[in-house]
Coordinates of C-alpha atoms and ligand atoms in Angstrom, one line a residue:
M1 CA -0.4 0.4 -0.3
A2 CA 1.7 3.9 -1.6
S3 CA 1.9 5.5 1.3
R4 CA 2.9 8.7 2.6
I5 CA 6.5 9.6 4.8
V6 CA 5.6 13.3 7.0
P7 CA 8.3 14.8 8.7
Q8 CA 6.6 15.7 12.3
Q9 CA 8.3 18.8 11.8
Q10 CA 8.2 22.5 14.2
P11 CA 9.4 25.2 13.7
R12 CA 13.2 26.4 14.4
G13 CA 11.8 28.8 17.2
A14 CA 10.3 25.8 18.5
D15 CA 13.0 23.7 19.3
L16 CA 14.4 26.6 21.1
V17 CA 11.5 26.5 23.1
G18 CA 13.0 22.6 23.5
L19 CA 15.6 23.7 24.5
R20 CA 15.5 26.1 27.4
S21 CA 12.6 23.6 28.5
C22 CA 14.7 20.9 28.9
A23 CA 17.7 23.0 30.5
N24 CA 15.2 24.1 32.7
T25 CA 14.6 20.4 34.1
I26 CA 18.0 19.5 33.9
C27 CA 18.4 23.2 36.4
L28 CA 14.7 21.6 38.7
R29 CA 16.7 18.4 38.4
H30 CA 19.9 19.8 39.6
S31 CA 18.2 21.0 42.3
I32 CA 16.0 17.9 44.1
E33 CA 19.4 16.0 43.4
L34 CA 20.6 18.5 46.2
K35 CA 17.7 18.5 48.5
F36 CA 17.6 15.1 48.0
K37 CA 21.4 14.2 49.9
R38 CA 20.5 17.5 52.4
T39 CA 17.5 15.5 53.5
C40 CA 19.7 12.0 54.0
I41 CA 22.7 13.5 54.3
G42 CA 22.3 15.8 56.9
S43 CA 25.8 17.6 55.0
L44 CA 24.5 21.5 55.0
D45 CA 28.5 21.4 53.8
D46 CA 27.3 19.7 50.4
I47 CA 25.2 22.9 49.8
T48 CA 26.2 25.7 50.8
E49 CA 29.1 24.8 48.2
E50 CA 27.2 24.7 45.5
P51 CA 25.9 28.0 43.4
A52 CA 22.3 29.1 45.4
P53 CA 21.3 32.3 42.8
T54 CA 17.6 32.2 42.8
N55 CA 15.2 31.2 39.6
S56 CA 11.5 31.4 39.2
A57 CA 11.9 29.1 36.5
T58 CA 13.0 25.8 39.8
N59 CA 9.4 27.0 41.3
S60 CA 11.2 25.4 44.5
S61 CA 9.1 27.1 48.3
D62 CA 13.0 26.8 49.7
H63 CA 14.9 29.3 48.5
S64 CA 18.4 27.3 49.8
E65 CA 18.2 25.1 46.6
K66 CA 17.2 27.3 44.0
R67 CA 20.6 28.1 41.6
Q68 CA 19.9 30.1 37.9
V69 CA 20.0 27.4 34.9
T70 CA 24.1 28.1 33.3
F71 CA 24.8 27.0 30.1
E72 CA 25.7 23.6 31.2
D73 CA 22.5 23.3 31.2
F74 CA 22.1 24.3 27.8
Q75 CA 24.7 21.7 27.0
K76 CA 23.2 19.0 28.2
A77 CA 19.8 19.9 26.6
R78 CA 21.8 19.9 23.7
L79 CA 22.5 16.5 23.8
E80 CA 18.9 15.6 24.5
I81 CA 17.0 17.8 22.2
R82 CA 17.0 17.0 18.1
P83 CA 16.7 20.2 15.8
S84 CA 13.6 18.8 14.0
A85 CA 15.0 19.0 10.5
M86 CA 16.4 14.8 12.3
K87 CA 12.9 14.1 13.7
E88 CA 11.0 11.5 13.4
V89 CA 9.1 10.3 10.1
T90 CA 5.6 8.3 10.4
L91 CA 3.4 6.5 7.4
E92 CA 0.2 7.8 6.3
V93 CA -1.6 6.2 3.6
L94 CA -1.3 7.8 0.6
K95 CA -4.9 7.7 -1.5
V96 CA -3.9 9.7 -4.7
K97 CA -5.8 7.8 -7.5
W98 CA -4.9 9.6 -11.4
E99 CA -9.1 9.6 -11.9
D100 CA -8.4 12.4 -9.0
I101 CA -6.7 15.3 -12.0
G102 CA -7.7 16.5 -15.0
S103 CA -5.5 17.0 -17.8
Q104 CA -2.0 17.0 -17.6
R105 CA -2.0 13.2 -19.6
E106 CA 1.2 13.4 -21.2
V107 CA 2.7 14.0 -17.9
K108 CA 1.1 11.3 -16.4
N109 CA 2.3 8.5 -19.2
Q110 CA 6.2 10.4 -18.7
L111 CA 6.0 9.9 -14.7
L112 CA 5.0 5.8 -14.5
E113 CA 7.8 5.6 -17.8
T114 CA 10.1 7.1 -15.6
L115 CA 9.4 5.9 -12.3
V116 CA 6.9 2.6 -12.0
W117 CA 8.4 0.9 -15.7
P118 CA 11.9 0.2 -14.2
Q119 CA 9.9 -1.1 -10.4
K120 CA 8.3 -3.5 -11.8
H121 CA 10.2 -4.5 -14.9
R122 CA 13.2 -4.4 -13.8
D123 CA 14.0 -7.2 -15.7
A124 CA 13.2 -6.2 -19.3
F125 CA 15.3 -3.0 -18.6
T126 CA 18.7 -5.7 -17.7
R127 CA 17.5 -7.7 -20.4
I128 CA 17.8 -5.0 -23.0
G129 CA 21.3 -3.5 -20.9
T130 CA 20.4 0.0 -20.0
D131 CA 18.7 2.6 -16.7
A132 CA 16.2 4.2 -16.1
P133 CA 15.9 7.7 -15.4
S134 CA 17.7 8.3 -12.0
G135 CA 15.2 11.5 -11.3
V136 CA 12.2 13.3 -12.1
L137 CA 12.5 17.2 -12.7
M138 CA 8.7 18.3 -12.6
Y139 CA 8.8 22.2 -13.0
G140 CA 5.1 24.9 -13.8
P141 CA 3.9 27.7 -11.1
P142 CA 2.0 26.9 -8.6
G143 CA -1.2 24.7 -8.0
C144 CA -0.4 22.9 -11.4
S145 CA -0.7 18.8 -9.4
K146 CA 2.7 18.9 -9.5
T147 CA 2.1 16.5 -5.8
L148 CA -0.9 15.9 -6.8
M149 CA 1.3 14.2 -9.7
A150 CA 4.1 12.2 -7.2
R151 CA 1.6 11.6 -5.0
A152 CA -0.8 9.6 -7.6
V153 CA 2.0 8.2 -9.5
A154 CA 3.1 6.0 -5.5
S155 CA -0.6 5.4 -5.0
E156 CA -1.2 3.8 -8.5
A157 CA 1.4 2.0 -8.1
G158 CA 1.9 0.9 -4.8
L159 CA 4.9 2.4 -3.6
N160 CA 5.7 4.3 -0.7
F161 CA 5.8 7.8 -0.2
L162 CA 8.7 10.0 1.0
A163 CA 8.1 13.9 1.4
V164 CA 10.2 16.3 1.9
K165 CA 10.3 20.4 1.5
G166 CA 13.8 21.2 0.6
P167 CA 13.6 23.4 3.6
E168 CA 13.0 20.9 5.6
L169 CA 16.3 19.9 5.5
F170 CA 18.0 22.9 6.4
S171 CA 19.2 23.4 10.0
K172 CA 22.3 25.1 11.4
W173 CA 23.2 22.8 13.1
V174 CA 26.5 21.4 12.5
G175 CA 25.8 17.6 10.9
E176 CA 22.3 17.1 11.2
S177 CA 21.3 18.4 7.2
E178 CA 23.6 15.3 6.1
K179 CA 23.1 13.3 7.7
A180 CA 19.1 14.2 8.3
V181 CA 19.7 13.6 4.0
R182 CA 21.0 10.9 4.7
S183 CA 18.2 8.9 6.6
L184 CA 15.5 10.4 4.2
F185 CA 17.2 7.9 1.7
V186 CA 18.0 5.0 3.6
K187 CA 14.6 5.1 5.4
A188 CA 12.9 4.8 1.3
R189 CA 16.2 1.8 0.7
D190 CA 14.0 0.8 4.0
N191 CA 10.7 0.8 2.7
A192 CA 11.4 0.4 -1.1
P193 CA 10.2 0.4 -4.0
S194 CA 9.7 3.2 -3.0
V195 CA 9.4 7.1 -4.1
I196 CA 10.7 9.7 -2.3
F197 CA 9.5 13.6 -3.6
F198 CA 10.9 16.5 -3.0
D199 CA 9.1 19.5 -3.1
E200 CA 10.7 22.7 -2.9
I201 CA 13.8 21.6 -4.0
D202 CA 14.9 24.7 -5.5
S203 CA 14.8 26.2 -2.2
P204 CA 18.1 28.7 -0.9
A205 CA 18.9 25.7 1.1
M206 CA 19.6 23.8 -1.9
N207 CA 21.9 26.0 -3.5
R208 CA 25.3 25.5 -2.9
G209 CA 27.3 28.6 -2.5
R210 CA 24.2 31.1 -1.2
D211 CA 25.0 31.0 2.4
G212 CA 27.1 34.1 2.2
D213 CA 28.3 33.1 5.9
G214 CA 31.7 31.2 4.7
V215 CA 29.6 27.9 6.4
S216 CA 27.7 26.6 4.2
V217 CA 25.8 24.0 5.1
S218 CA 23.7 24.4 1.2
D219 CA 27.1 22.9 -0.3
R220 CA 26.9 19.7 2.3
V221 CA 23.1 19.1 1.4
M222 CA 24.0 19.2 -1.7
A223 CA 27.1 17.1 -1.9
Q224 CA 25.7 14.7 0.7
L225 CA 22.2 14.6 -2.0
L226 CA 24.7 14.3 -5.2
V227 CA 26.1 11.3 -3.6
Q228 CA 22.6 9.7 -2.1
M229 CA 21.2 10.0 -6.0
D230 CA 24.4 8.3 -7.5
G231 CA 23.8 5.7 -5.4
V232 CA 19.7 5.0 -5.4
R233 CA 20.7 5.0 -9.6
S234 CA 22.7 1.8 -9.4
R235 CA 20.2 0.3 -6.7
G236 CA 16.9 1.0 -9.0
D237 CA 14.6 0.2 -6.4
V238 CA 14.3 4.1 -5.0
A239 CA 13.4 6.5 -7.1
V240 CA 13.1 10.2 -6.3
I241 CA 11.5 12.5 -8.3
A242 CA 11.0 16.8 -7.3
A243 CA 8.3 19.5 -8.0
T244 CA 10.2 23.2 -8.3
N245 CA 8.1 26.4 -9.7
R246 CA 10.9 28.2 -9.9
P247 CA 13.7 25.7 -11.9
D248 CA 16.3 28.4 -13.0
N249 CA 17.2 28.3 -9.0
I250 CA 18.1 24.6 -8.9
D251 CA 22.0 23.6 -8.8
P252 CA 22.9 22.7 -12.3
A253 CA 25.0 19.8 -10.1
L254 CA 21.2 18.6 -10.0
L255 CA 20.3 17.8 -13.6
R256 CA 23.1 16.3 -15.0
P257 CA 23.0 13.3 -16.2
G258 CA 22.2 10.8 -14.1
R259 CA 20.3 12.8 -11.8
F260 CA 17.6 14.7 -12.1
D261 CA 17.7 14.0 -15.4
R262 CA 14.1 13.4 -17.1
Q263 CA 12.1 17.1 -16.9
L264 CA 8.3 17.8 -17.0
Y265 CA 7.0 20.7 -17.2
V266 CA 3.6 20.8 -15.5
G267 CA 1.4 24.2 -17.2
P268 CA -2.2 25.7 -16.4
P269 CA -5.1 23.7 -17.8
N270 CA -6.4 25.0 -20.8
E271 CA -10.4 25.5 -21.1
K272 CA -10.9 22.1 -21.8
D273 CA -9.1 20.6 -19.2
R274 CA -10.8 23.0 -17.0
E275 CA -13.4 21.4 -17.7
E276 CA -12.7 18.3 -16.4
I277 CA -10.7 19.5 -13.2
F278 CA -13.7 21.7 -12.0
S279 CA -16.4 18.2 -13.5
I280 CA -13.6 16.2 -10.9
H281 CA -14.1 18.8 -7.2
L282 CA -18.1 18.7 -8.5
R283 CA -18.0 15.0 -7.8
K284 CA -19.3 15.3 -4.3
T285 CA -21.0 18.4 -4.2
P286 CA -24.8 18.3 -6.4
Y287 CA -25.3 20.4 -8.6
D288 CA -28.0 22.4 -10.4
S289 CA -29.2 21.6 -13.9
D290 CA -28.6 24.6 -15.9
V291 CA -24.4 24.0 -14.5
S292 CA -22.0 23.9 -17.6
M293 CA -18.4 22.7 -16.4
K294 CA -17.7 23.8 -20.2
E295 CA -19.1 27.2 -19.3
L296 CA -17.4 27.6 -16.2
A297 CA -14.1 26.1 -18.1
Q298 CA -14.7 29.1 -19.9
L299 CA -15.4 31.9 -17.4
T300 CA -12.2 30.9 -15.6
D301 CA -9.7 31.6 -18.4
G302 CA -6.1 31.7 -16.6
Y303 CA -7.3 30.0 -13.7
T304 CA -4.8 26.6 -12.1
G305 CA -6.0 23.4 -10.6
A306 CA -5.8 25.1 -7.1
D307 CA -8.0 28.2 -7.6
I308 CA -11.1 25.7 -10.0
S309 CA -11.0 23.6 -6.1
L310 CA -11.2 26.9 -4.2
V311 CA -14.0 28.5 -6.6
C312 CA -16.2 24.8 -6.1
R313 CA -15.7 25.4 -2.6
Q314 CA -16.8 29.0 -2.4
A315 CA -19.8 28.2 -4.8
A316 CA -21.3 24.9 -2.2
L317 CA -20.5 27.9 1.0
A318 CA -22.2 30.6 -0.6
A319 CA -25.0 28.0 -1.3
L320 CA -25.1 27.6 2.4
E321 CA -25.2 31.1 3.4
E322 CA -28.0 31.7 1.5
S323 CA -29.9 28.8 3.0
F324 CA -28.6 25.5 5.1
D325 CA -31.6 23.9 3.7
A326 CA -29.9 24.5 0.5
S327 CA -29.9 20.6 -1.4
V328 CA -27.8 22.1 -4.6
V329 CA -24.8 24.4 -6.0
T330 CA -26.4 26.2 -8.7
M331 CA -24.5 28.7 -11.5
K332 CA -25.5 31.9 -10.0
H333 CA -23.5 30.4 -7.0
F334 CA -20.0 29.2 -9.1
K335 CA -20.4 33.3 -10.3
M336 CA -20.1 34.6 -7.3
A337 CA -17.3 32.7 -5.9
I338 CA -15.4 33.2 -9.7
E339 CA -15.7 36.9 -9.1
Q340 CA -14.9 36.7 -5.4
V341 CA -11.5 34.0 -6.4
Q342 CA -8.8 35.9 -8.4
P343 CA -6.5 34.1 -10.8
S344 CA -3.8 33.2 -9.3
E345 CA -0.6 35.3 -10.7
I346 CA 1.1 33.0 -13.0
Q347 CA 2.6 34.8 -15.4
F348 CA 6.2 35.2 -13.4
Y349 CA 6.6 31.9 -12.8
Q350 CA 5.3 31.0 -16.5
K351 CA 8.3 33.1 -17.7
F352 CA 11.0 30.9 -15.2
S353 CA 9.5 27.3 -16.9
A354 CA 10.0 28.9 -20.6
T355 CA 13.8 30.3 -20.1
F356 CA 13.9 26.9 -18.6
H357 CA 12.6 24.6 -21.2
R358 CA 14.6 26.5 -23.9
G359 CA 17.5 25.2 -21.9
A360 CA 16.7 22.0 -21.5
L361 CA 16.3 21.9 -24.9
M362 CA 19.7 23.0 -25.1
R363 CA 20.8 20.3 -22.9
S364 CA 19.2 18.2 -25.0
T365 CA 21.2 19.1 -28.2
Ligands
ADP401 P1 1.4 22.5 -7.4 O1 2.0 21.6 -6.2 O2 1.8 22.1 -8.2 O3 1.5 24.0 -6.7 P2 -0.5 20.5 -5.3 O4 -0.2 20.0 -6.5 O5 -0.3 21.0 -4.3 O6 0.1 21.9 -6.7 O7 -2.3 21.2 -6.2 C1 -3.2 22.3 -5.0 C2 -4.6 21.6 -5.5 O8 -4.6 22.0 -6.2 C3 -4.8 20.4 -5.7 O9 -4.4 19.4 -4.2 C4 -6.4 20.3 -6.5 O10 -6.9 20.3 -5.5 C5 -6.0 21.2 -7.4 N1 -5.0 21.3 -8.2 C6 -4.4 21.1 -9.1 N2 -4.2 20.5 -10.9 C7 -5.5 20.0 -10.4 C8 -6.1 19.2 -11.4 N3 -4.7 19.0 -12.7 N4 -7.0 18.2 -11.5 C9 -7.1 18.4 -9.7 N5 -6.9 19.0 -9.6 C10 -6.1 19.8 -9.4

């Protein structure tokens, strides 16, 4: 069964709060130990040797045992608190089907060919003496189904799915980022056949030489990622997919042969596609006989799949706002929703995709 491994991420600030609270606990534990010692041994000398300034964090009624949280307490806490980039991951069942995605047939076929064939027909690949492409990069404006398709291909092919956003691998804690990348691939191999999905692969964390602080965590993350991808290529039981809205920001090393060497453009839907996407999003919504998918598609020129999904939700809400007894959504509600939901600004992203596409054509010739 296809499943998604979800990183149990916390915001970075939460790591620091956790560190402080752990240091407080260590300090408190120390104070209690001292008190216990005094009670058992009855030796006041032991206590007077300890610095005992007051500290509200300890909450002790006996002021003689109170001490401030020290740097040493924080150092001990650091051994117990792991940064969020390295937090455990859990499995989640994925149930995305191809029927849930309107249009994008060519991309679907390419994903199947690249990711599913090599895993399902490994003997045929060996017999014919060729390697499958190692990684697939999906690029295009946001809200056009890159993530949805990555999930669908894993779900339909029964591959385990590990999803991670580029910035989630980034940690200033020395060595933690590389460990995060390594453990991600180990997990993928342990759960093979599987797919690793890198969303926002263009993030600054994934771009070498852009830290500007001389530490260059990004260099280390990228180096580790390249090593792991090269390893994956030789085994063939873990596929890697990446997605980006800004292909122009991707480290060129990732695009070399043997890495993300299959590049697929996932563009905004045309009128026919939009009709299909409306039908998909209205599968569970009762609508009036006056609702025409064709007309909805015509009215939503420039809308992405994500915009259409929002229009459908807004229209249903408009029907409910009118009356909680409403049993159908009418064309009037859809028109109201279309007025409220503005199409996403995708021209900005399309520009980068077009430049990247031209570059990809040149790279392949
Ligand atoms: P991206 O990864 O390209 O930014 P997503 O795959 O996250 O976009 O899409 C966001 C949401 O938009 C999806 O969860 C889905 O509801 C809707 N959507 C986008 N494209 C389509 C499509 N082709 N068919 C059906 N729904 C779509």
